[in-house]
CSV table of C-alpha atoms in Angstrom, one decimal:
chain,number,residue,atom,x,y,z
S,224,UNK,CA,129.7,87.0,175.9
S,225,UNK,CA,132.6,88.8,174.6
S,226,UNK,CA,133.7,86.6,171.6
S,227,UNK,CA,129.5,86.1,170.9
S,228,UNK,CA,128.8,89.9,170.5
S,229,UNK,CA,131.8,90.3,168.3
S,230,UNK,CA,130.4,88.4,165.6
S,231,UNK,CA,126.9,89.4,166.4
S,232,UNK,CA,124.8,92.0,166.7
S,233,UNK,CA,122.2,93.0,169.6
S,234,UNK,CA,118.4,93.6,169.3
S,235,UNK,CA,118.8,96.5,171.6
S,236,UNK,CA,121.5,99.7,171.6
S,237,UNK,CA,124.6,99.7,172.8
S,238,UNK,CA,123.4,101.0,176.5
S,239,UNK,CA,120.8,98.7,177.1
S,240,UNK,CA,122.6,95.8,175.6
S,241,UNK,CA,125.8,96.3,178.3
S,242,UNK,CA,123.2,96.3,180.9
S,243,UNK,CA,121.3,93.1,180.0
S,244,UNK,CA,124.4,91.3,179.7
S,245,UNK,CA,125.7,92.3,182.8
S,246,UNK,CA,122.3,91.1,184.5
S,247,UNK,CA,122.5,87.9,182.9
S,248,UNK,CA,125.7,87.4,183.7
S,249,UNK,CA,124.9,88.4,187.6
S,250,UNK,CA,122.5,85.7,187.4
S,251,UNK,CA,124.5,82.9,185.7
S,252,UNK,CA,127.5,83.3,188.5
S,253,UNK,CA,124.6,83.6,191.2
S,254,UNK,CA,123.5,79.9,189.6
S,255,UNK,CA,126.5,78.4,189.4
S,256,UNK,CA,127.5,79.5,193.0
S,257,UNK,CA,124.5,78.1,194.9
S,258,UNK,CA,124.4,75.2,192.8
S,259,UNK,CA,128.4,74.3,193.6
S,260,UNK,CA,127.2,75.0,197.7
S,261,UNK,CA,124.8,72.4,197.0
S,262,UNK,CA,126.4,69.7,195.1
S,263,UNK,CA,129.6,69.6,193.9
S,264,UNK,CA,129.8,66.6,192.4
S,265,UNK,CA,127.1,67.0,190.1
S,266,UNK,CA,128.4,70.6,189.3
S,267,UNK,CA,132.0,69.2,187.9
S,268,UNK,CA,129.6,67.1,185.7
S,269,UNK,CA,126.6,69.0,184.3
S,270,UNK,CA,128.0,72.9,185.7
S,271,UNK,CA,129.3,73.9,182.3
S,272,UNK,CA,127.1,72.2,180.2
S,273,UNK,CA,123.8,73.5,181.5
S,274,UNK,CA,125.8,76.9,182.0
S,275,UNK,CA,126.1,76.9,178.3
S,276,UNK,CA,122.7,76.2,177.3
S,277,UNK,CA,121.6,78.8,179.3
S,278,UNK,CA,123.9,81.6,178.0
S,279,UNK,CA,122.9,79.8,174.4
S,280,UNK,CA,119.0,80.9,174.6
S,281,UNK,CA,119.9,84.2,176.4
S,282,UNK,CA,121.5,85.0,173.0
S,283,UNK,CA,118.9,83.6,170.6
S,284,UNK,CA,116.9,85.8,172.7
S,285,UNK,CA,119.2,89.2,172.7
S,286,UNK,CA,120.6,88.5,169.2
S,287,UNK,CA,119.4,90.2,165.7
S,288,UNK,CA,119.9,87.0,164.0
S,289,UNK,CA,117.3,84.0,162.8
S,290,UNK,CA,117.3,81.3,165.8
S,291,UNK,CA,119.4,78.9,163.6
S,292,UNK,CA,122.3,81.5,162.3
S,293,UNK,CA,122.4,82.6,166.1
S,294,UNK,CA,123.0,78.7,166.9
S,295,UNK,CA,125.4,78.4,164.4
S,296,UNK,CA,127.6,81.4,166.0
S,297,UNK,CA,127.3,79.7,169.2
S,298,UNK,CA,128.7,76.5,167.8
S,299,UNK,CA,132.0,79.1,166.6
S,300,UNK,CA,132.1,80.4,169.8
S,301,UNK,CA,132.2,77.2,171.9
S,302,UNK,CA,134.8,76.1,169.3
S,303,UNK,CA,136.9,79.5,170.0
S,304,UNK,CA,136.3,78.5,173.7
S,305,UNK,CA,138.2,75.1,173.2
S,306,UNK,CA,140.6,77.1,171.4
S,307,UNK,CA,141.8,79.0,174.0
S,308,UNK,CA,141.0,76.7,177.1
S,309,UNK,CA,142.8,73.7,175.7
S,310,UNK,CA,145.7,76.2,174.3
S,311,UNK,CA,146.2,77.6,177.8
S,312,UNK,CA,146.3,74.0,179.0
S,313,UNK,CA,148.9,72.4,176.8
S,314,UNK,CA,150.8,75.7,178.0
S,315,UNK,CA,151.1,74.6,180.9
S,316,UNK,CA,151.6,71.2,180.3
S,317,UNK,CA,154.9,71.3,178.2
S,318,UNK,CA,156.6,74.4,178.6
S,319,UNK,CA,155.3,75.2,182.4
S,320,UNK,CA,155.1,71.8,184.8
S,321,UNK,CA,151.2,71.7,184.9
S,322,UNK,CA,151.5,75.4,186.7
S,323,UNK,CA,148.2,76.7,187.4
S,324,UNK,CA,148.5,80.0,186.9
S,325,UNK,CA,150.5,79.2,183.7
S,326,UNK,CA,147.6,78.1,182.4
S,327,UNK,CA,145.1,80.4,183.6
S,328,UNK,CA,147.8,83.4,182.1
S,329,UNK,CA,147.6,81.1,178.7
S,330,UNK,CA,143.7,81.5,178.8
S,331,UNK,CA,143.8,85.4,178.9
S,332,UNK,CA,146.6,86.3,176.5
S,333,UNK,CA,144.9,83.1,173.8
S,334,UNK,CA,141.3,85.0,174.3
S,335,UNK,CA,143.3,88.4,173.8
S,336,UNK,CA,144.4,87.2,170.6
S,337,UNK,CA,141.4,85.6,169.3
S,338,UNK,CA,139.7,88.6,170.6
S,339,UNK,CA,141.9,91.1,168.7
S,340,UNK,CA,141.7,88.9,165.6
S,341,UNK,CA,137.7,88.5,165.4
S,342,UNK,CA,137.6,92.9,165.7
S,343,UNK,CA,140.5,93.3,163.2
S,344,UNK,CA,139.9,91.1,160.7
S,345,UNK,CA,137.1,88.9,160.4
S,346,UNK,CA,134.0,90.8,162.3
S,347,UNK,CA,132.5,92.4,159.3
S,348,UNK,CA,132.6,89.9,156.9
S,349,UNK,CA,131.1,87.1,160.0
S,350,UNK,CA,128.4,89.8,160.1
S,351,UNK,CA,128.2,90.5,156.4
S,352,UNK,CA,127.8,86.9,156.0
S,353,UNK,CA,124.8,86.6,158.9
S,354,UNK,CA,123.4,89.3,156.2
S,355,UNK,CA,123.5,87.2,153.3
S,356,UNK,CA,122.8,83.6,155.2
S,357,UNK,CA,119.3,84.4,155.5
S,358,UNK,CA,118.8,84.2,151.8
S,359,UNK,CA,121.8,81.5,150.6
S,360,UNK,CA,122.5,79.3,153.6
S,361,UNK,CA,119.9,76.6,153.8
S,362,UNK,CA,119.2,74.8,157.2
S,363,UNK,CA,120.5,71.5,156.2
S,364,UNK,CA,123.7,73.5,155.4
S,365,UNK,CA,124.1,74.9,158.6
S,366,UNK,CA,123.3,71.7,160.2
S,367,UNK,CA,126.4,70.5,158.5
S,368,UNK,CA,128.9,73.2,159.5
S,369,UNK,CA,127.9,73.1,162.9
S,370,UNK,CA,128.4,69.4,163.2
S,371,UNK,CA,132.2,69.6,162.1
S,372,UNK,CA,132.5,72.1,164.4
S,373,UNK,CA,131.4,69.9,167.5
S,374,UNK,CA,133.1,66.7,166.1
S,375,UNK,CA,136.2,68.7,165.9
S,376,UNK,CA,135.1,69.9,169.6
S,377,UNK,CA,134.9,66.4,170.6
S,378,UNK,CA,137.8,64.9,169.5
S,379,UNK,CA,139.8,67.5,171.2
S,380,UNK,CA,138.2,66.8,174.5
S,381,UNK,CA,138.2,63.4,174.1
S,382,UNK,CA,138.2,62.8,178.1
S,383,UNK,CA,140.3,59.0,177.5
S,384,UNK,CA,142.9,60.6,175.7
S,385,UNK,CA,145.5,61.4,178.5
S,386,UNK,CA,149.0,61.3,177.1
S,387,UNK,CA,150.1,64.5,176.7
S,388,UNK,CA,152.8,64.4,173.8
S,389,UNK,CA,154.2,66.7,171.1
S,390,UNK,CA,152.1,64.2,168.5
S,391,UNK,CA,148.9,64.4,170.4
S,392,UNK,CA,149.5,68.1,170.2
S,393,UNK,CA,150.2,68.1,167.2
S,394,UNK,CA,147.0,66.4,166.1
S,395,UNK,CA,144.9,69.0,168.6
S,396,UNK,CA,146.7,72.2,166.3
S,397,UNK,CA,145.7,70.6,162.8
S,398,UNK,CA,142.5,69.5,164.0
S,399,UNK,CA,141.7,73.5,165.2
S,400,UNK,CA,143.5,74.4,161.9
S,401,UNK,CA,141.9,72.7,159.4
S,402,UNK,CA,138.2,73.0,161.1
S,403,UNK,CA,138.9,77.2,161.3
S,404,UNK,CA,139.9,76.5,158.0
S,405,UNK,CA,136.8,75.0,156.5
S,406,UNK,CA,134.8,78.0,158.5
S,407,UNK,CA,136.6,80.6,157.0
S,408,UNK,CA,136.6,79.1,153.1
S,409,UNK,CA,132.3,78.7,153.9
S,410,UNK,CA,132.1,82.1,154.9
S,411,UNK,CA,133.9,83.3,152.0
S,412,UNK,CA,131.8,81.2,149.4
S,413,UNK,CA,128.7,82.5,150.8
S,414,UNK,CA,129.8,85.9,151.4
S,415,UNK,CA,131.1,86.0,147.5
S,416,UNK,CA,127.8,84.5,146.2
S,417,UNK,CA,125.6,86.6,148.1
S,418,UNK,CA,127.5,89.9,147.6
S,419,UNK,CA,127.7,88.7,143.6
S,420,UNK,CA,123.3,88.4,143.9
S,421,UNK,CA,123.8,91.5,145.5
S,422,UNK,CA,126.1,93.5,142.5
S,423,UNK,CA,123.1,92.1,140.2
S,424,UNK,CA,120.3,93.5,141.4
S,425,UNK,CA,121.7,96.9,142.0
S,426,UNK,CA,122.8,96.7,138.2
S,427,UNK,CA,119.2,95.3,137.6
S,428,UNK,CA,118.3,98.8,139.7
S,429,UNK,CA,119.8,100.9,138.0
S,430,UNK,CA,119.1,99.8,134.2
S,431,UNK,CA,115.7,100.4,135.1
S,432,UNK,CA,117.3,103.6,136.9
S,433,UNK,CA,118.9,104.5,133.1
S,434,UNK,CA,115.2,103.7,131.3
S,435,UNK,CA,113.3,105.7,134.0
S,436,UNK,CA,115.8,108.6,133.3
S,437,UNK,CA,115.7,108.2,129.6
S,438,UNK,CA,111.9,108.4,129.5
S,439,UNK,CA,112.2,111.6,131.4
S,440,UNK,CA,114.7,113.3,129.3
S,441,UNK,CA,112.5,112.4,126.2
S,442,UNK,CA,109.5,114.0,128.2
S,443,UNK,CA,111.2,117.3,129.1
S,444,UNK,CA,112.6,117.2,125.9
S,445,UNK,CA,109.3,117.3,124.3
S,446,UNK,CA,107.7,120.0,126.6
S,447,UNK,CA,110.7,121.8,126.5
S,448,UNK,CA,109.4,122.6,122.2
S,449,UNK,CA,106.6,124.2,123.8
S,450,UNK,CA,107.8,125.9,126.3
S,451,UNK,CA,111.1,127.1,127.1
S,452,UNK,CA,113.0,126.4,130.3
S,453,UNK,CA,115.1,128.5,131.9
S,454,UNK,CA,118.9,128.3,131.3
S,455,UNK,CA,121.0,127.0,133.5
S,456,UNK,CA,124.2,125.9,131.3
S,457,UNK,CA,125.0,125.0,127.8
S,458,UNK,CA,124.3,121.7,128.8
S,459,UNK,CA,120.4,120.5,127.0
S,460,UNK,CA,120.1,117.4,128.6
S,461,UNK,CA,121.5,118.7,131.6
S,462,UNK,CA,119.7,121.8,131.5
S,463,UNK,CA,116.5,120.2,131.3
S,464,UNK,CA,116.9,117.8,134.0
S,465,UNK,CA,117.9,120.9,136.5
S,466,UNK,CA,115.1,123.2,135.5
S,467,UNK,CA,112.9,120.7,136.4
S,468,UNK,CA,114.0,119.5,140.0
S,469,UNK,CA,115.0,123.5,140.6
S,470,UNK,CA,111.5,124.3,139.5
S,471,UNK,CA,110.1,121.3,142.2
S,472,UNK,CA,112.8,122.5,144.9
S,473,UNK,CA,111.4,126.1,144.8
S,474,UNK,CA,107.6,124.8,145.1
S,475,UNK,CA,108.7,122.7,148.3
S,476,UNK,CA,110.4,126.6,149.6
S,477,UNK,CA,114.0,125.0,149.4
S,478,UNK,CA,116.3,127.5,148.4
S,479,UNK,CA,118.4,126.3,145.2
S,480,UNK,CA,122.4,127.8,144.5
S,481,UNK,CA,123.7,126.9,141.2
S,482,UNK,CA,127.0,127.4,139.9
S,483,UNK,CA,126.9,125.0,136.9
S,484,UNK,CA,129.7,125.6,134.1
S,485,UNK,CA,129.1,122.7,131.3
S,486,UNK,CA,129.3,123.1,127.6
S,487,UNK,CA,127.2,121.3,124.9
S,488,UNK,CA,129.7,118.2,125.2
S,489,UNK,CA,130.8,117.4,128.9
S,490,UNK,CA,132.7,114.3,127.5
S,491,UNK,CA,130.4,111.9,129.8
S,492,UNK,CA,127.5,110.0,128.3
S,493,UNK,CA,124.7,112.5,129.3
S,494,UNK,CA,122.6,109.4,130.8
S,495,UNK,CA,125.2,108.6,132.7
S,496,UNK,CA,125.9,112.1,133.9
S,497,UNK,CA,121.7,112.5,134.5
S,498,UNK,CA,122.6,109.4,136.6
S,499,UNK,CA,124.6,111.0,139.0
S,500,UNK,CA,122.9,114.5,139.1
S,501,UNK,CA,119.2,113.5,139.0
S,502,UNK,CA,120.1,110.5,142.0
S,503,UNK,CA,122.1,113.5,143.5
S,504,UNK,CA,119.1,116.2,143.7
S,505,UNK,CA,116.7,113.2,144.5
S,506,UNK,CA,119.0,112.7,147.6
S,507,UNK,CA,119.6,116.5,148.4
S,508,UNK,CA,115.2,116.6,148.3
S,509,UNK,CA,114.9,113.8,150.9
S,510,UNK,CA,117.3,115.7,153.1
S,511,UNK,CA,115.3,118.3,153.0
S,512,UNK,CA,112.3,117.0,153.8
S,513,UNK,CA,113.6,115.0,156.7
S,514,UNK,CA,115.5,118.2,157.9
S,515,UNK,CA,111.8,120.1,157.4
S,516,UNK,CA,110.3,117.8,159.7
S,517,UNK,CA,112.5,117.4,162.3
S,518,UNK,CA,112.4,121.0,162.4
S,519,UNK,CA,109.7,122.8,161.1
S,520,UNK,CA,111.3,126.2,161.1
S,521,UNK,CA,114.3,125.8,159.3
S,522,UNK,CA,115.6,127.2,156.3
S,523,UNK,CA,116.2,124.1,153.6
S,524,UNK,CA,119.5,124.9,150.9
S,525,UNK,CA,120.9,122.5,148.2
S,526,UNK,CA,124.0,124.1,146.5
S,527,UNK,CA,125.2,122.4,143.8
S,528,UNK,CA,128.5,123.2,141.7
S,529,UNK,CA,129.3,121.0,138.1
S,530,UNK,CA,132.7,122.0,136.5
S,531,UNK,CA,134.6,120.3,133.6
S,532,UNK,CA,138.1,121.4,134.4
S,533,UNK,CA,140.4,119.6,131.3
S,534,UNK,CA,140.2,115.8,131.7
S,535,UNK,CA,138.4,116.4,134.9
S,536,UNK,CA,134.9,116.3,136.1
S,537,UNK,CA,133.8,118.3,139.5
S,538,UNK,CA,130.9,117.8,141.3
S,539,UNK,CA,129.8,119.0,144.2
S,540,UNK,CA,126.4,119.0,146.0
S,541,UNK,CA,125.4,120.0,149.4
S,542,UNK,CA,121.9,120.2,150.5
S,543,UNK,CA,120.5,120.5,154.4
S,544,UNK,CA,119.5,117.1,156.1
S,545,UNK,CA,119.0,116.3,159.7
S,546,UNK,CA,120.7,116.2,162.4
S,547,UNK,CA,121.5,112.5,163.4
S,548,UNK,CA,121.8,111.2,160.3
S,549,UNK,CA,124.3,108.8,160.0
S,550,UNK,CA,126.9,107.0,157.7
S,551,UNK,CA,127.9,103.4,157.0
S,552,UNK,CA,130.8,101.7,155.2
S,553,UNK,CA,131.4,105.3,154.1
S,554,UNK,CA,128.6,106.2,152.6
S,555,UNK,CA,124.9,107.2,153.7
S,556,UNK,CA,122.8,105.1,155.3
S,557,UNK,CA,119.6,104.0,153.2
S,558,UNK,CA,117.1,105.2,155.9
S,559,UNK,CA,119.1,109.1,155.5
S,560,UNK,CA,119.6,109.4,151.7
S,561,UNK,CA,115.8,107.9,150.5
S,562,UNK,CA,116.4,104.8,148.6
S,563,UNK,CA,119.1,102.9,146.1
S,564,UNK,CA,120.2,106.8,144.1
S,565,UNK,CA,123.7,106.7,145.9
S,566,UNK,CA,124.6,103.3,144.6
S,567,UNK,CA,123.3,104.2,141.2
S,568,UNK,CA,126.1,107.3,142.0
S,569,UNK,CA,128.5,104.9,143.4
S,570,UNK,CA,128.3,102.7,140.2
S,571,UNK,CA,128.1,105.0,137.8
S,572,UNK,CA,131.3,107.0,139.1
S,573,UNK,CA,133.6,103.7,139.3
S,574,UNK,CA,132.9,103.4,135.4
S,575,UNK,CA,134.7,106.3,135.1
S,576,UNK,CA,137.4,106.0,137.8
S,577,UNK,CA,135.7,108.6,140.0
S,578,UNK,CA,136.9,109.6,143.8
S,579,UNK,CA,134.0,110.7,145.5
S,580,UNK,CA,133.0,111.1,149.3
S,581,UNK,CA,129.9,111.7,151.4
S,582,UNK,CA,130.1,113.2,155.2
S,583,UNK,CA,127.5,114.9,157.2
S,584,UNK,CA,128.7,118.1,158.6
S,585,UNK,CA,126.4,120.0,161.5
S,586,UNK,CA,123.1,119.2,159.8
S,587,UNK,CA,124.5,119.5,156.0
S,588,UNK,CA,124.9,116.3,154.0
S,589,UNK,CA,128.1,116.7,151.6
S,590,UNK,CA,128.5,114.8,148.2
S,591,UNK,CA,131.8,115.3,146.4
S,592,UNK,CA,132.7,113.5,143.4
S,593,UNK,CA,135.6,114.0,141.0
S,594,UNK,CA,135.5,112.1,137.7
S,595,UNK,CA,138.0,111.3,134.8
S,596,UNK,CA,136.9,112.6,131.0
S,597,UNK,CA,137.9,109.2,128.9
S,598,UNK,CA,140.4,110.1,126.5
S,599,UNK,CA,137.6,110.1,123.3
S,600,UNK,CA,135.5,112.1,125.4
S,601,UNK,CA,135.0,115.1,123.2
S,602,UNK,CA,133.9,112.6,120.3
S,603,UNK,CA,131.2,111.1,122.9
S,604,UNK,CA,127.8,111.8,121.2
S,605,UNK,CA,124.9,113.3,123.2
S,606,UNK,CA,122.3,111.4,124.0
């Protein structure tokens, strides 16, 4: 149970999950127990086997993934089973005189390990990969990498192999070496391909993003000929594109601080810096809203503060969200920030080196971004 929910995920929270395991688990020592009172024999047989199937469809059952991504993590954790149970075995064997507890010690400091190993260092990307398996991994696929996990399996316990000697543990370490091996270089070609589909749809996002944005700058350019908006820097493009989400923040009673300092040239691409400031607002309005209807009664804010400071870029934006709203990987999660606008921020600042941050802070969400002015900037025309 340990090793399966570090590398998978639970249908249920973190409360209810703990208990559910530790009922199953009640039950499965509750089975084995009468069963060994009632035969023994056929216990040492079929004990762990059936054992095993039966903690097998208690996880398809508890786990997040699709039936045959949840089989295939079982295969991984039966192999890191062998791992550890035939480690702590040859322990004993060569360096302790068959000694018992030797072996039983073996078991707990080689699940430690693997333990330690799975949290550290390869947890995310074995669930990043159950993310992207779903929509690169065929079946047939799977299949496959869950056979050379069991023939590896098998020919370690080969049960009419008994000579224990430094060859036949030599062959047992390559065998677990070079089947971990060809797990690990799967994950990571899967992983890459499915984070790379990934990178181009968000680019396919956010071109239409740039058009969308475009569009709008023409339109508020054109009414902006008939009638004037109100200044809020020197800034046209960017002038425009606040009056108008200032103008929609006040008609939704959200109160709007602006402390904006650009001239005519900021030395970004104005559709790139619309990017980040209309994405920005759009963000700062869902917050809002979600804050508004958690609590009716509360007073709704977004501050936001553009300098140019030399070869520097400041923005900052702070706007009043709800309470429980939570991050991921560093930055918002989807279902708190209203869509795709902070990758298009995210993207859009690593084209100009940017450091930026997001944190929520006692019901205030927090977006900080400082970018560098390319070298030509001043010569950048306006779009």
């Amino acid at each position: 149970m340990l090793l399966f929910f570090l590398i998978s995920e639970s249908r249920f929270e973190k409360r209810r999950t703990v208990a559910v395991c530790l009922c199953a688990y009640a039950v499965l020592i509750g089975i084995t127990c009468v069963w060994y009172a009632i035969s023994q024999q056929v216990f040492a047989r079929m004990g762990a086997l059936v054992t095993y199937l039966l903690f097998g469809i208690f996880a398809v059952w508890i786990s997040r993934d699709s039936v045959y991504v949840c089989m295939y993590k079982l295969a991984l954790v039966f192999y890191l089973m062998s791992v550890f149970m035939i480690g702590g075995i040859e322990i004993a064997v060569f360096f302790f005189g068959k000694n018992v507890w030797a072996d039983i010690v073996g078991r707990f400091v080689l699940l430690g390990l693997i333990a330690w190993f799975i949290d550290k260092k390869v947890k995310q990307t074995i669930r990043g990969f159950s993310d992207y398996v779903e929509y690169e991994l065929d079946r047939f696929s799977v299949a496959i990498m869950m056979l050379s996990l069991f023939f590896g399996i098998a020919f370690i316990l080969n049960p009419k192999i008994q000579d224990q000697t430094p060859y036949r543990l030599m062959q047992i370490a390559m065998n677990f070496f070079l089947t971990g091996i060809l797990q690990i270089l799967v994950f990571r070609l899967y992983l890459h391909i499915g984070i790379e589909k990934t990178y181009m749809q968000e680019n396919q996002l956010m071109e239409m993003n740039h058009r969308l944005l475009e569009r709008n700058m023409e339109l508020l350019a054109a009414a902006g000929e008939d009638k004037p908006t109100e200044k809020l820097c020197n800034n046209a493009a960017v002038n425009r594109i606040l009056a108008a989400y200032t103008a929609q923040a006040r008609k939704e009673q959200i109160k709007v601080m602006l402390d904006v300092e650009l001239g005519s040239n900021s030395g970004i691409p104005n559709i790139d810096l619309i990017t980040i400031l209309a994405n920005a607002w759009e963000n700062a309005l869902y917050g809002c809203k979600e804050a508004v209807k958690e609590d009716g009664r509360r007073e709704c804010v977004i501050r936001l503060m553009v300098r140019k400071k030399k070869n520097k870029l400041v923005i900052f934006c702070s706007n009043s969200c709800k309470a429980e709203a939570g991050m991921e990987k560093g930055l918002p999660k989807p279902e708190d920030s209203g869509g795709i606008g902070v990758m298009s921020i995210v993207r859009t600042a690593e084209k100009f080196d940017g450091e930026y941050d997001f944190k929520y802070d006692n019901g205030v969400f927090v977006f900080r971004l400082v970018m560098n002015i390319p070298a030509d900037g001043d010569s950048v025309a306006s779009v």
